[in-house]
mmCIF file of N, CA and C in Angstrom:
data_model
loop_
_atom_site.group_PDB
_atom_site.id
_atom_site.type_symbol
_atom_site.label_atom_id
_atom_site.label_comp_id
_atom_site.label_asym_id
_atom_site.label_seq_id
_atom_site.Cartn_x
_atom_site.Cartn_y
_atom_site.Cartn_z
ATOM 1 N N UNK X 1388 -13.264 193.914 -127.348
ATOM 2 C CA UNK X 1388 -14.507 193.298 -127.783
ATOM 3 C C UNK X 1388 -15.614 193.572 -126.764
ATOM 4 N N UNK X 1389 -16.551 193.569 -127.036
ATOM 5 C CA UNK X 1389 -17.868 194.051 -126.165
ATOM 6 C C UNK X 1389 -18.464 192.314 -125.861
ATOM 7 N N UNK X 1390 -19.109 192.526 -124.430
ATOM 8 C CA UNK X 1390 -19.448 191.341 -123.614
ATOM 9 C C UNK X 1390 -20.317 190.947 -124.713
ATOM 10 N N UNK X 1391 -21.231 190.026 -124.447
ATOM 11 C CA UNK X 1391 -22.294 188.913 -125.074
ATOM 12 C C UNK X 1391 -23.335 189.592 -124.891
ATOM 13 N N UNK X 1392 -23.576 190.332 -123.246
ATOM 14 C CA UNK X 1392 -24.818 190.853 -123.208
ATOM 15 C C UNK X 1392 -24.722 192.359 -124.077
ATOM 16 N N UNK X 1393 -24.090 193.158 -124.084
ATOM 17 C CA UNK X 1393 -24.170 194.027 -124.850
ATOM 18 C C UNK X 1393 -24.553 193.842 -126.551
ATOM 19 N N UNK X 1394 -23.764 192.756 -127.139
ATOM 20 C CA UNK X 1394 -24.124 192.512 -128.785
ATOM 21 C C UNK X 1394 -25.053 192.140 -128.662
ATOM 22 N N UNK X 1395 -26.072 191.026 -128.099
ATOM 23 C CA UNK X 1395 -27.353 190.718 -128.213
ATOM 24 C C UNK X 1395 -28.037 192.336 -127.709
ATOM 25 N N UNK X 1396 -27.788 193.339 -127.501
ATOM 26 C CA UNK X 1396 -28.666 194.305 -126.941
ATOM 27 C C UNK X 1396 -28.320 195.367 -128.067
ATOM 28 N N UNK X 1397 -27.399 195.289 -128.785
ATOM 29 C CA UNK X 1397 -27.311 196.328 -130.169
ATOM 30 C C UNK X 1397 -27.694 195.695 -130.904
ATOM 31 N N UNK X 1398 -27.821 194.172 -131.112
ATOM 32 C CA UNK X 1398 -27.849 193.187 -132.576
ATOM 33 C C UNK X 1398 -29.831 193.714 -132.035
ATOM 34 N N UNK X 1399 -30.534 193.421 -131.011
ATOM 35 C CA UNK X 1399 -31.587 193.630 -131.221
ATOM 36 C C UNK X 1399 -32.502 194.829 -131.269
ATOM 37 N N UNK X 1400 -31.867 195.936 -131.154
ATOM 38 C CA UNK X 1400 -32.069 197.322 -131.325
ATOM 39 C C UNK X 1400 -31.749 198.074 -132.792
ATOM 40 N N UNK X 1401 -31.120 197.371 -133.327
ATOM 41 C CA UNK X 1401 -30.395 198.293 -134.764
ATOM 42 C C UNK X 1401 -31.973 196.696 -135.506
ATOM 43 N N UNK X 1402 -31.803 195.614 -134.934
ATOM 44 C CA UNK X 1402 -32.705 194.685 -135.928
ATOM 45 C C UNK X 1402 -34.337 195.362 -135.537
ATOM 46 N N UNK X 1403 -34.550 195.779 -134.380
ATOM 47 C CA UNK X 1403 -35.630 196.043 -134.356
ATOM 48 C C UNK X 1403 -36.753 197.146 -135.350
ATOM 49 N N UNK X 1404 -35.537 198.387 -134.857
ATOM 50 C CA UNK X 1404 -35.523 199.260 -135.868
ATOM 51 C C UNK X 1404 -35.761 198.934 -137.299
ATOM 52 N N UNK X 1405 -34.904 198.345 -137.867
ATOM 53 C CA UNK X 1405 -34.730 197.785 -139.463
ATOM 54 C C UNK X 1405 -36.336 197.076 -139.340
ATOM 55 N N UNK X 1406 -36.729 196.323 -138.993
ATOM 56 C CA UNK X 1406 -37.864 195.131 -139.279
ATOM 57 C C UNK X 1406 -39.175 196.219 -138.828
ATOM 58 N N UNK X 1407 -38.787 197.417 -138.110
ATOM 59 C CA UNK X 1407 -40.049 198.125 -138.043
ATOM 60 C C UNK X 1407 -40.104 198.994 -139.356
ATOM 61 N N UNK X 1408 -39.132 199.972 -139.831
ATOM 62 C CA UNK X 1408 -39.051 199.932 -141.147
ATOM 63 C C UNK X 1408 -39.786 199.756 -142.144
ATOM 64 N N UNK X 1409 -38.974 197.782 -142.243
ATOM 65 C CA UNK X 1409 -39.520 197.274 -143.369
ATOM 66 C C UNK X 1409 -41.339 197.165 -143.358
ATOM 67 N N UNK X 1410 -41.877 196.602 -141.812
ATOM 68 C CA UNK X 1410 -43.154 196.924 -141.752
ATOM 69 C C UNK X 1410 -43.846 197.510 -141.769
ATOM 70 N N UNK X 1411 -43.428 198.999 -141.905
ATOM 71 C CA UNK X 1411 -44.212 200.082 -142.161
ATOM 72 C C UNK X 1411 -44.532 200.480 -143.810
ATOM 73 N N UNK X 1412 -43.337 200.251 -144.155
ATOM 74 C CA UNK X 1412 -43.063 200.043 -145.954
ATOM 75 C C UNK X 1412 -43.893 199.315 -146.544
ATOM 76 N N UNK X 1413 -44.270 197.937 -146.022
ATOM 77 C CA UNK X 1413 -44.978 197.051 -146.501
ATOM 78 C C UNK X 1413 -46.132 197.497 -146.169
ATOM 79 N N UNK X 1414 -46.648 197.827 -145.197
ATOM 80 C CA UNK X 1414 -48.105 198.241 -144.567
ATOM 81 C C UNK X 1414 -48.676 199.063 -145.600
ATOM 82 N N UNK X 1415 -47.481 201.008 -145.829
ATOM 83 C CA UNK X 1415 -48.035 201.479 -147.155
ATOM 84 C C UNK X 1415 -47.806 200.629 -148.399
ATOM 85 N N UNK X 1416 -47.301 199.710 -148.774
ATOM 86 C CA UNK X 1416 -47.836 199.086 -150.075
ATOM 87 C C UNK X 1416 -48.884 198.447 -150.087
ATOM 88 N N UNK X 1417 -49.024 198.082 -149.586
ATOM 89 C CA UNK X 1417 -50.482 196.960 -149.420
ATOM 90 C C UNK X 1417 -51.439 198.036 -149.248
ATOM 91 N N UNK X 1418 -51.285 199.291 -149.045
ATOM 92 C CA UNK X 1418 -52.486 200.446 -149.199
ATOM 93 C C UNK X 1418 -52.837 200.558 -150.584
ATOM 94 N N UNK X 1419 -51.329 200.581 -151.619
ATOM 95 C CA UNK X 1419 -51.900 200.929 -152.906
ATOM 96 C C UNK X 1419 -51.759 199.636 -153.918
ATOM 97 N N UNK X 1420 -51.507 198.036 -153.036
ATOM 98 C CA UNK X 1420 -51.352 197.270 -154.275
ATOM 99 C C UNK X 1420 -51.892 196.436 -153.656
ATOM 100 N N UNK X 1421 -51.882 195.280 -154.478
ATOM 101 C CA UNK X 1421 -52.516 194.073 -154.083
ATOM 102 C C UNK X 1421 -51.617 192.408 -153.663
ATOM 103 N N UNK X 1422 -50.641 192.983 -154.185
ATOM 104 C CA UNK X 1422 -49.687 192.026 -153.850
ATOM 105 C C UNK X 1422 -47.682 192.882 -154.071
ATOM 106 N N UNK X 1423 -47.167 192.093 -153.315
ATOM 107 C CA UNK X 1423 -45.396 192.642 -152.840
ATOM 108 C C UNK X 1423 -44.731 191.288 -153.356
ATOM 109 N N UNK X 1424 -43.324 192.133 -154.053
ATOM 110 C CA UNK X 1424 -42.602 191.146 -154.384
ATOM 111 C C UNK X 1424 -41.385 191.888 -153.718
ATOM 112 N N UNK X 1425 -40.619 191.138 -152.667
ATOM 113 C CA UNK X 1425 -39.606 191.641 -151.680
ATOM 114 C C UNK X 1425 -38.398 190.785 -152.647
ATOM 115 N N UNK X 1426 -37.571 191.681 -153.130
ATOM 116 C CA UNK X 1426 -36.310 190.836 -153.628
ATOM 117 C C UNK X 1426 -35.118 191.381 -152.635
ATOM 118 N N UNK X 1427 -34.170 190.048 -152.345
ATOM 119 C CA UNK X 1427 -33.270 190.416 -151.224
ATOM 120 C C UNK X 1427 -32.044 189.840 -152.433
ATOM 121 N N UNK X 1428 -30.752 190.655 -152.538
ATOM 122 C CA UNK X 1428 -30.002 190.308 -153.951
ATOM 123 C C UNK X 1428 -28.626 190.505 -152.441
ATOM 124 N N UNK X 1429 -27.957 189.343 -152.877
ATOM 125 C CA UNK X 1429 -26.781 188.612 -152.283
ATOM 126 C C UNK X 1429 -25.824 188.374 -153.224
ATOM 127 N N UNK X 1430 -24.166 188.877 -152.857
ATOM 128 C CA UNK X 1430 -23.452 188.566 -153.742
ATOM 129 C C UNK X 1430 -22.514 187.576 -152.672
ATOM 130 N N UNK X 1431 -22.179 186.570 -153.000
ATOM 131 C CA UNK X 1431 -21.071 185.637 -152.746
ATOM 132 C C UNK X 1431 -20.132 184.746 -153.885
ATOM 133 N N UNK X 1432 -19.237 184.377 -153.132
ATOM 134 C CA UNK X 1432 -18.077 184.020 -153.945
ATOM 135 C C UNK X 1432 -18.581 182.994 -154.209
ATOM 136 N N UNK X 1433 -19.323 182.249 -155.209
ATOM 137 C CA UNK X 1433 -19.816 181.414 -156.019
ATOM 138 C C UNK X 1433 -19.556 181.194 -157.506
ATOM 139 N N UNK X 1434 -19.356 180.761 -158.450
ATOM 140 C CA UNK X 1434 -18.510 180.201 -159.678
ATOM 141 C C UNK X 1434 -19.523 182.031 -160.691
ATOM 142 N N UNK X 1435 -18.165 181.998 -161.396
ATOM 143 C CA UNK X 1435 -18.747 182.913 -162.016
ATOM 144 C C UNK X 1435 -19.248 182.771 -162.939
ATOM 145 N N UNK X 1436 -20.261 184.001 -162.894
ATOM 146 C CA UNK X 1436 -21.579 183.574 -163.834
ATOM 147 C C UNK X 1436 -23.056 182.882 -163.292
ATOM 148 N N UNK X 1437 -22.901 182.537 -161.948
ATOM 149 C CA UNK X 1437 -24.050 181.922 -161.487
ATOM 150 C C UNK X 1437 -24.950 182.985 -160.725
ATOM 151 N N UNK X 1438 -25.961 182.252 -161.037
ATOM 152 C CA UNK X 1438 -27.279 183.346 -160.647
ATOM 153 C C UNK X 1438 -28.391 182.188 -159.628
ATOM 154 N N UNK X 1439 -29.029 182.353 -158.755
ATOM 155 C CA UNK X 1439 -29.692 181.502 -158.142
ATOM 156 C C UNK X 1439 -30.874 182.565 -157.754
ATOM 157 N N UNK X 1440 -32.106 182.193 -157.928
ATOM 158 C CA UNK X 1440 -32.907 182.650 -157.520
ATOM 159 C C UNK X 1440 -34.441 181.521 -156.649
ATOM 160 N N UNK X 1441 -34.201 181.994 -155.345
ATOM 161 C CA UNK X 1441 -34.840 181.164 -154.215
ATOM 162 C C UNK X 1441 -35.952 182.110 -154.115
ATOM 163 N N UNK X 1442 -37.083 181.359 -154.433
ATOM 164 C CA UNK X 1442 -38.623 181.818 -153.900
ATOM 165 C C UNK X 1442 -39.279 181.544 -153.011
ATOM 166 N N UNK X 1443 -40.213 182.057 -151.886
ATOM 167 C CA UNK X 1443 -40.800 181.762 -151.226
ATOM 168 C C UNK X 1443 -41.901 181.230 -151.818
ATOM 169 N N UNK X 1444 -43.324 181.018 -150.688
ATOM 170 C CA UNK X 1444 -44.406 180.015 -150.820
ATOM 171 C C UNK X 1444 -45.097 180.326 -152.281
ATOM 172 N N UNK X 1445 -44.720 182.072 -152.484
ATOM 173 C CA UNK X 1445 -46.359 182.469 -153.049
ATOM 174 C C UNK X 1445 -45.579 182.017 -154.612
ATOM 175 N N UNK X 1446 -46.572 182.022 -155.244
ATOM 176 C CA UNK X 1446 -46.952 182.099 -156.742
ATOM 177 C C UNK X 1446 -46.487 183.108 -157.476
ATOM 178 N N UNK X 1447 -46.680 184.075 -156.854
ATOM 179 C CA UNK X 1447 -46.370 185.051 -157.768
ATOM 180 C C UNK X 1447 -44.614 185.479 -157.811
ATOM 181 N N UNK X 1448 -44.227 185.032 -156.832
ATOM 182 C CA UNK X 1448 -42.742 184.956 -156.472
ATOM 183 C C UNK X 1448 -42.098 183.823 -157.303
ATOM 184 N N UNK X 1449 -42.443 182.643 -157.295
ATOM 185 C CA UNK X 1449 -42.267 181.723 -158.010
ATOM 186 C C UNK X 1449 -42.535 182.093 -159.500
ATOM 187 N N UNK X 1450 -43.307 182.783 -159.965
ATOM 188 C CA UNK X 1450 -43.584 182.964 -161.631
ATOM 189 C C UNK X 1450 -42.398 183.969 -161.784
ATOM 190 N N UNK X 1451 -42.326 184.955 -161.336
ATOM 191 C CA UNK X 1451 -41.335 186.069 -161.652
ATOM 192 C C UNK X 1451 -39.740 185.131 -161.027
ATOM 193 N N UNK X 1452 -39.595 184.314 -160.543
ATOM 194 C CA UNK X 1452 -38.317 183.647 -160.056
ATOM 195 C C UNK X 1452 -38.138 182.547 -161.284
ATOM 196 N N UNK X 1453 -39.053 182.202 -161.882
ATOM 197 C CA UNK X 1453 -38.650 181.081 -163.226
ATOM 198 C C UNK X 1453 -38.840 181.977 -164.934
ATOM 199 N N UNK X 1454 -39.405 182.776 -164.484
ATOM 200 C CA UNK X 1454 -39.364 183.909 -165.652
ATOM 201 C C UNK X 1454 -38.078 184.488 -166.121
ATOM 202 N N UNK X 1455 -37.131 185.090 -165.123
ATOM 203 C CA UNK X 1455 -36.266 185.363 -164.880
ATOM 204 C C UNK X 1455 -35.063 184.755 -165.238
ATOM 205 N N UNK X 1456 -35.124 183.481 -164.915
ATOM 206 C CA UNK X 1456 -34.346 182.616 -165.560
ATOM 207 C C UNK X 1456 -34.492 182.558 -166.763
ATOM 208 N N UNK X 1457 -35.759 182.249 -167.414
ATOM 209 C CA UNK X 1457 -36.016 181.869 -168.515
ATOM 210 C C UNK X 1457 -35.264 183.189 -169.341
ATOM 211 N N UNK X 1458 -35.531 184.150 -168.971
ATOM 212 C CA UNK X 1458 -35.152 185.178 -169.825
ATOM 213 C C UNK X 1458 -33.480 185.812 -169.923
ATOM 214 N N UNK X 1459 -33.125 184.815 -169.099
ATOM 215 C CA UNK X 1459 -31.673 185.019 -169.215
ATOM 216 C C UNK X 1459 -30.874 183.528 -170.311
ATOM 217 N N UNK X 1460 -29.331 184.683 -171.010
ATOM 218 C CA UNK X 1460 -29.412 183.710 -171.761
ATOM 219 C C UNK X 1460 -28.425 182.745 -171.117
ATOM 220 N N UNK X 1461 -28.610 181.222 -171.039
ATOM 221 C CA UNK X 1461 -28.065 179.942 -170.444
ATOM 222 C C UNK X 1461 -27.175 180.056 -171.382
ATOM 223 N N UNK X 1462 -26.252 180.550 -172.381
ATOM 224 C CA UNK X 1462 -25.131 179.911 -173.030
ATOM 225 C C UNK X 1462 -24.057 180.494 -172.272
ATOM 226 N N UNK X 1463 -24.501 181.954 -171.712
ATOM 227 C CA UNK X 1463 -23.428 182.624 -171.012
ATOM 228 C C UNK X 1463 -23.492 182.474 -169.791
ATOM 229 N N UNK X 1464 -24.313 181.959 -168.864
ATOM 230 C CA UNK X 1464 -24.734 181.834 -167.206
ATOM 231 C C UNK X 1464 -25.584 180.979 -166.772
ATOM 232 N N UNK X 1465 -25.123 180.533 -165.631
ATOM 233 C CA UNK X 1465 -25.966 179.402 -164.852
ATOM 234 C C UNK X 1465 -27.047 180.089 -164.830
ATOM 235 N N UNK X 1466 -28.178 180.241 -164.599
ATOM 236 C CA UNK X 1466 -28.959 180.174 -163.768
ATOM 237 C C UNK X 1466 -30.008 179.211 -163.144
ATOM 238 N N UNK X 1467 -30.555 179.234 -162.014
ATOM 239 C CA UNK X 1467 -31.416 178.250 -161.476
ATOM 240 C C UNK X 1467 -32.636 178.894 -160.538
ATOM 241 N N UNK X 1468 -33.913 178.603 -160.587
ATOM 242 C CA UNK X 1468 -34.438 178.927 -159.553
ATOM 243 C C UNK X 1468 -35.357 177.652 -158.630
ATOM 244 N N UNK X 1469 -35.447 177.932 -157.553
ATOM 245 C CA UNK X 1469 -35.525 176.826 -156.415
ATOM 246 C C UNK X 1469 -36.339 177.487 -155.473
ATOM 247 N N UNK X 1470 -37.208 176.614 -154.959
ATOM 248 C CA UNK X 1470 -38.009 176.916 -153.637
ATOM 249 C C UNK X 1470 -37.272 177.494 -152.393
ATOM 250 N N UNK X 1471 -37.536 178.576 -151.672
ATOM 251 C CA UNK X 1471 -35.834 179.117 -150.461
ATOM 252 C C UNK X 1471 -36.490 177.769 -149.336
ATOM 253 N N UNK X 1472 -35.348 177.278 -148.888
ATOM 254 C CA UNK X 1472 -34.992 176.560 -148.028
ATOM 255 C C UNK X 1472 -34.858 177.174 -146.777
ATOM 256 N N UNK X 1473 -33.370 177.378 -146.907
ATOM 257 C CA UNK X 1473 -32.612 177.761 -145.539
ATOM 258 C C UNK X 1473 -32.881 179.689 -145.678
ATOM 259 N N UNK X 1474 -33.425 179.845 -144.901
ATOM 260 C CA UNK X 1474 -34.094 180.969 -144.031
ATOM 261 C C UNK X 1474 -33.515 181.703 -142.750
ATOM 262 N N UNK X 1475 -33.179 182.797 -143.365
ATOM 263 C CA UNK X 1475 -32.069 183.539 -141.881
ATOM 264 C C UNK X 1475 -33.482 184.088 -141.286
ATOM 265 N N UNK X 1476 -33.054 184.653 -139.758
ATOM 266 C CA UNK X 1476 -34.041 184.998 -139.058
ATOM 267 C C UNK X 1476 -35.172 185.738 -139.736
ATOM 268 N N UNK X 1477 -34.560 187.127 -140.456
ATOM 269 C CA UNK X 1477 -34.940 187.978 -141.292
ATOM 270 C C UNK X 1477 -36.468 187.155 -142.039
ATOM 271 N N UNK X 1478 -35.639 186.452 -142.497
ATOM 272 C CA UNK X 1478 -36.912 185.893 -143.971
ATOM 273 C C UNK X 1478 -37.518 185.254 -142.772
ATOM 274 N N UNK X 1479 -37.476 184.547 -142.123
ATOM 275 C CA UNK X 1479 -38.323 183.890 -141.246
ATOM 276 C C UNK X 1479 -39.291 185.182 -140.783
ATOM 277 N N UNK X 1480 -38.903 185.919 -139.924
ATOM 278 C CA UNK X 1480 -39.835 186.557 -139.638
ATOM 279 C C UNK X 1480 -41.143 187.238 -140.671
ATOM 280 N N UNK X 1481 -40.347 187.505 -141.635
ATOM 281 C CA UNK X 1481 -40.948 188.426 -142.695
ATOM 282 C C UNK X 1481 -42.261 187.354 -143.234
ATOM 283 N N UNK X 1482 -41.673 186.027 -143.845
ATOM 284 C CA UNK X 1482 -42.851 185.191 -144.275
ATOM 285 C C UNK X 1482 -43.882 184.930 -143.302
ATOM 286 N N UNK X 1483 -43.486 184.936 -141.775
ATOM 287 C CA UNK X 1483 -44.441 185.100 -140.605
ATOM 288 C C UNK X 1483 -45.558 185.662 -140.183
ATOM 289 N N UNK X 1484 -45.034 186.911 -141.198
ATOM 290 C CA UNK X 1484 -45.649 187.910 -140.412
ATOM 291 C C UNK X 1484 -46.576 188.369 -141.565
ATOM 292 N N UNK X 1485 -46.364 188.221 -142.549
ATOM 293 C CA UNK X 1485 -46.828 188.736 -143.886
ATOM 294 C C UNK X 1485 -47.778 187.583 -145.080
ATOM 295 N N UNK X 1486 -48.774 187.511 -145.227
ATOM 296 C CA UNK X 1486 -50.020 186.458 -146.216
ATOM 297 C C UNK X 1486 -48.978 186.657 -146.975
ATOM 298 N N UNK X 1487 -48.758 184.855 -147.550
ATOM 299 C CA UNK X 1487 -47.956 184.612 -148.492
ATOM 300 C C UNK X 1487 -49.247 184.833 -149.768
ATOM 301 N N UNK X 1488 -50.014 185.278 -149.721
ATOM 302 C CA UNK X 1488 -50.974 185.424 -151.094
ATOM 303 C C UNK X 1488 -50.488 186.593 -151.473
ATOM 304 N N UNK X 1489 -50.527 187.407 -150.643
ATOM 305 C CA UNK X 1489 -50.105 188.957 -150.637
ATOM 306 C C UNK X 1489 -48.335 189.471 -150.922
ATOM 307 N N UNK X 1490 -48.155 188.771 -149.949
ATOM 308 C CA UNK X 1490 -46.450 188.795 -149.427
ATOM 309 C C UNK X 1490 -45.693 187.403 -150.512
ATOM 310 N N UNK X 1491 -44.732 188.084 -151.536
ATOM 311 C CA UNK X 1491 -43.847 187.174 -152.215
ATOM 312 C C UNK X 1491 -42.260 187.402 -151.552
ATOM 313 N N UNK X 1492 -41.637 186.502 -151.939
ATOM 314 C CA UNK X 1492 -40.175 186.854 -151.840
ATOM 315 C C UNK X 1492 -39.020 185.943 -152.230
ATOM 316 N N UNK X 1493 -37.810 186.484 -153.307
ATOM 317 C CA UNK X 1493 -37.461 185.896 -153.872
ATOM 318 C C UNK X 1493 -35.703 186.554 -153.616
ATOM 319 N N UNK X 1494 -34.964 185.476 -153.011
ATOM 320 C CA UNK X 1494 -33.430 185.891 -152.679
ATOM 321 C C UNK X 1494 -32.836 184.786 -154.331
ATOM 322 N N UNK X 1495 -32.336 186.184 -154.376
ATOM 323 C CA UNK X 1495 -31.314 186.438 -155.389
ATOM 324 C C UNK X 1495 -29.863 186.257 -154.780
ATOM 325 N N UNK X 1496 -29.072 185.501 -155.451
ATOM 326 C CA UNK X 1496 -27.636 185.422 -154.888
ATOM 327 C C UNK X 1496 -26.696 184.974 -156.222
ATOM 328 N N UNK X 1497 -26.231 186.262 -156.601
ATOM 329 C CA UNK X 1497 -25.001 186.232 -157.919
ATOM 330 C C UNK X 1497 -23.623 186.075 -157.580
ATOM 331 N N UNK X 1498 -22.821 185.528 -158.611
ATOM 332 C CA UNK X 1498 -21.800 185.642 -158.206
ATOM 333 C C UNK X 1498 -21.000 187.129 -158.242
ATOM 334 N N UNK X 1499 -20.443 187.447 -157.308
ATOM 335 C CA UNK X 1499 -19.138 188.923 -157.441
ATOM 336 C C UNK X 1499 -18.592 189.342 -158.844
ATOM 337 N N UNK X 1500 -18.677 188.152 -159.420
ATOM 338 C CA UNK X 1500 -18.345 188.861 -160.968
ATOM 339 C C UNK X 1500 -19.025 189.309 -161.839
ATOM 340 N N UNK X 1501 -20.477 189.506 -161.888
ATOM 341 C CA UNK X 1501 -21.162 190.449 -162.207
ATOM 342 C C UNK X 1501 -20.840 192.031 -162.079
ATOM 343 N N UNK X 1502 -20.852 192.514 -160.310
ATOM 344 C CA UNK X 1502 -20.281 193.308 -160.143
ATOM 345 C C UNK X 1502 -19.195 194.247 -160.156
ATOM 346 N N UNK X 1503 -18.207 193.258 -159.689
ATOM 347 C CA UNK X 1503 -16.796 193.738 -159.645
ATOM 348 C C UNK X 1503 -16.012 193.524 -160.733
ATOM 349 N N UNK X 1504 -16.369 192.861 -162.401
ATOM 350 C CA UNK X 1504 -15.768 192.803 -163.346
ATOM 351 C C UNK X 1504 -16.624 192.819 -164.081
ATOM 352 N N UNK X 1505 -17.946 192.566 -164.469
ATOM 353 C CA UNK X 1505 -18.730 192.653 -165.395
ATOM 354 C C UNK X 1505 -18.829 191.397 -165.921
ATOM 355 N N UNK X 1506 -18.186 190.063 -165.280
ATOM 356 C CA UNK X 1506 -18.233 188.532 -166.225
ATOM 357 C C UNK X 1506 -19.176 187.744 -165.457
ATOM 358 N N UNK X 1507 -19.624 187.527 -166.558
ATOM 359 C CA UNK X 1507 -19.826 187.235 -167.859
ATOM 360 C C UNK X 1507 -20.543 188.663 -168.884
ATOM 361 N N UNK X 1508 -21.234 188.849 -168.146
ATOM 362 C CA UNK X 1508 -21.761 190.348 -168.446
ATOM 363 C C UNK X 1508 -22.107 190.970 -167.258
ATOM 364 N N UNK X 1509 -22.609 192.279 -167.659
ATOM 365 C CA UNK X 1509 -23.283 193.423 -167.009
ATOM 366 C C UNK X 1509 -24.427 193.105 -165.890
ATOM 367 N N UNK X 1510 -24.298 193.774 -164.764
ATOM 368 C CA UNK X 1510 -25.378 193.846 -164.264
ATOM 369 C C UNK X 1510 -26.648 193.953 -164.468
ATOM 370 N N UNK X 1511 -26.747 194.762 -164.965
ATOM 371 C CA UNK X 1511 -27.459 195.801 -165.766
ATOM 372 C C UNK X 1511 -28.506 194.799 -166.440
ATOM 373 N N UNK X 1512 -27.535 194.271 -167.149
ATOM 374 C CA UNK X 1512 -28.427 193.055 -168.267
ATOM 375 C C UNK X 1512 -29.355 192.176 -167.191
ATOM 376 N N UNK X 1513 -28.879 191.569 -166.223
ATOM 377 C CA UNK X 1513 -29.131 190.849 -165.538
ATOM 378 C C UNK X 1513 -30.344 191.406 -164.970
ATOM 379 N N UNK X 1514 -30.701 192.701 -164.363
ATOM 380 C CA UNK X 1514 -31.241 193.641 -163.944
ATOM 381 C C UNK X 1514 -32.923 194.033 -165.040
ATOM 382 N N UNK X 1515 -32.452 193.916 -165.943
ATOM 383 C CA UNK X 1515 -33.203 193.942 -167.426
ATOM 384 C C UNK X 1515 -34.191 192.920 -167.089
ATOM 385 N N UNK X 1516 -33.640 191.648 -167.436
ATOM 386 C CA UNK X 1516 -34.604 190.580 -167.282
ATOM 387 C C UNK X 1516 -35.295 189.984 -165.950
ATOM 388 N N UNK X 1517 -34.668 190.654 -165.058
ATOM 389 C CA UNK X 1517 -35.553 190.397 -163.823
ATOM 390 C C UNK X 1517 -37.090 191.824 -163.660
ATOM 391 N N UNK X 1518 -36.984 192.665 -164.159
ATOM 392 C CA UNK X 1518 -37.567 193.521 -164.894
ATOM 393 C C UNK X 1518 -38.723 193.477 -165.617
ATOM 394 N N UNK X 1519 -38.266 193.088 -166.595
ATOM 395 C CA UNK X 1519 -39.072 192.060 -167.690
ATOM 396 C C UNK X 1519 -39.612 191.145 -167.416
ATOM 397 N N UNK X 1520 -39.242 190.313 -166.636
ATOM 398 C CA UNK X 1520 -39.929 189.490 -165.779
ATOM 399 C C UNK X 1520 -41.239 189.899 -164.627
ATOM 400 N N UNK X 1521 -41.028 190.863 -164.124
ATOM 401 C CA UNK X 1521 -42.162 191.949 -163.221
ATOM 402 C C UNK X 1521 -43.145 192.148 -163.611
ATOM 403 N N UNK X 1522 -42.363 192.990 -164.895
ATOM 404 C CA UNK X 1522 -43.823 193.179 -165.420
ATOM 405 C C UNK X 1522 -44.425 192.654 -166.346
ATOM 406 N N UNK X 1523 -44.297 191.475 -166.746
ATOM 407 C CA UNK X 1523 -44.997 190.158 -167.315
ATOM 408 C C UNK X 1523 -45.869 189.541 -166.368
ATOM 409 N N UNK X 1524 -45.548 189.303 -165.734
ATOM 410 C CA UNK X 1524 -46.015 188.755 -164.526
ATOM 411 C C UNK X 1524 -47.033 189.305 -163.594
ATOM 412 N N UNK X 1525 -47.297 190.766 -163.843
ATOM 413 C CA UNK X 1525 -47.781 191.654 -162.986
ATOM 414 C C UNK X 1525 -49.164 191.299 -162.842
ATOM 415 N N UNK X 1526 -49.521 191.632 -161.879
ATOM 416 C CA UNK X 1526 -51.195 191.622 -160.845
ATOM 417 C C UNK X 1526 -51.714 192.500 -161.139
ATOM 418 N N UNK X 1527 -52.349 192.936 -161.444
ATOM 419 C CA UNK X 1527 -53.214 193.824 -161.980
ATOM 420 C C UNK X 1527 -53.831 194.364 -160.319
ATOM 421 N N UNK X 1528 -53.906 195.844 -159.868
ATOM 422 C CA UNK X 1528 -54.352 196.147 -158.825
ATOM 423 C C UNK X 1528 -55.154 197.524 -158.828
ATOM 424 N N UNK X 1529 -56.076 197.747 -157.906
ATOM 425 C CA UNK X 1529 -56.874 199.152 -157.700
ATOM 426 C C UNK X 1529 -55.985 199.825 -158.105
ATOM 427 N N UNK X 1530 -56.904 200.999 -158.699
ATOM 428 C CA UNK X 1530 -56.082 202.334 -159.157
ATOM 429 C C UNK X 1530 -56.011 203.076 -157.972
#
């Protein structure tokens, strides 16, 4: 196993990297749009069939996070969407650093059986209406 000081010195070099990245990514979008919707999609062992979708501050994250739901069908799957709470460093920094007018973000967390068996259904489907949801929802921005 590698000392303490070494993992804090790769954990913040491989994170640094990554978060410069993502800020450069975001920097060119905000060149050609007017607003970002950052979706972060999490699979954990949670009851199958459940779908949770956690929004940050903005509005526009929140409309496309209850849209989404709406457009999925409830006879075959939970779904729920909720204000995000609990915040890993990551999202912390990101909402920090980024105008929540501008900057949306909405963690997605399905259960494994979407993926790895297809139950209740397809990804895909699931994928559809978050989609559909986008671009309903959409901001209209400079050409």
């Amino acid at each position: 196993t590698l000392p303490e000081a070494t993992k804090v010195k790769l954990i913040e070099r491989h994170e640094k990297k990554f978060r410069m990245a993502i800020e450069q990514r975001l920097t060119e979008d905000f060149k050609r749009h007017t607003s970002v919707i950052h979706l972060l999609i999490h699979t954990a062992p949670i009851a199958d069939g459940s779908i949770i979708l956690e929004y940050s501050s903005s509005d526009h994250a929140r409309i496309i996070a209850e849209a989404t739901v709406n457009n999925l069908p409830a006879s075959e799957i939970t779904s729920r969407s909720s204000p995000l709470l609990e915040k890993t460093p990551l999202i912390r920094w990101l909402l920090e650093n980024f105008d929540s007018g501008k900057y949306g973000l909405i963690r997605i967390t399905v259960s494994q059986s979407f993926f790895l068996k297809s139950i209740p259904m397809r990804w895909e489907t699931i994928k559809r209406s978050l989609i559909q949801a986008i671009e309903k929802s959409s901001i209209p921005h400079p050409a």
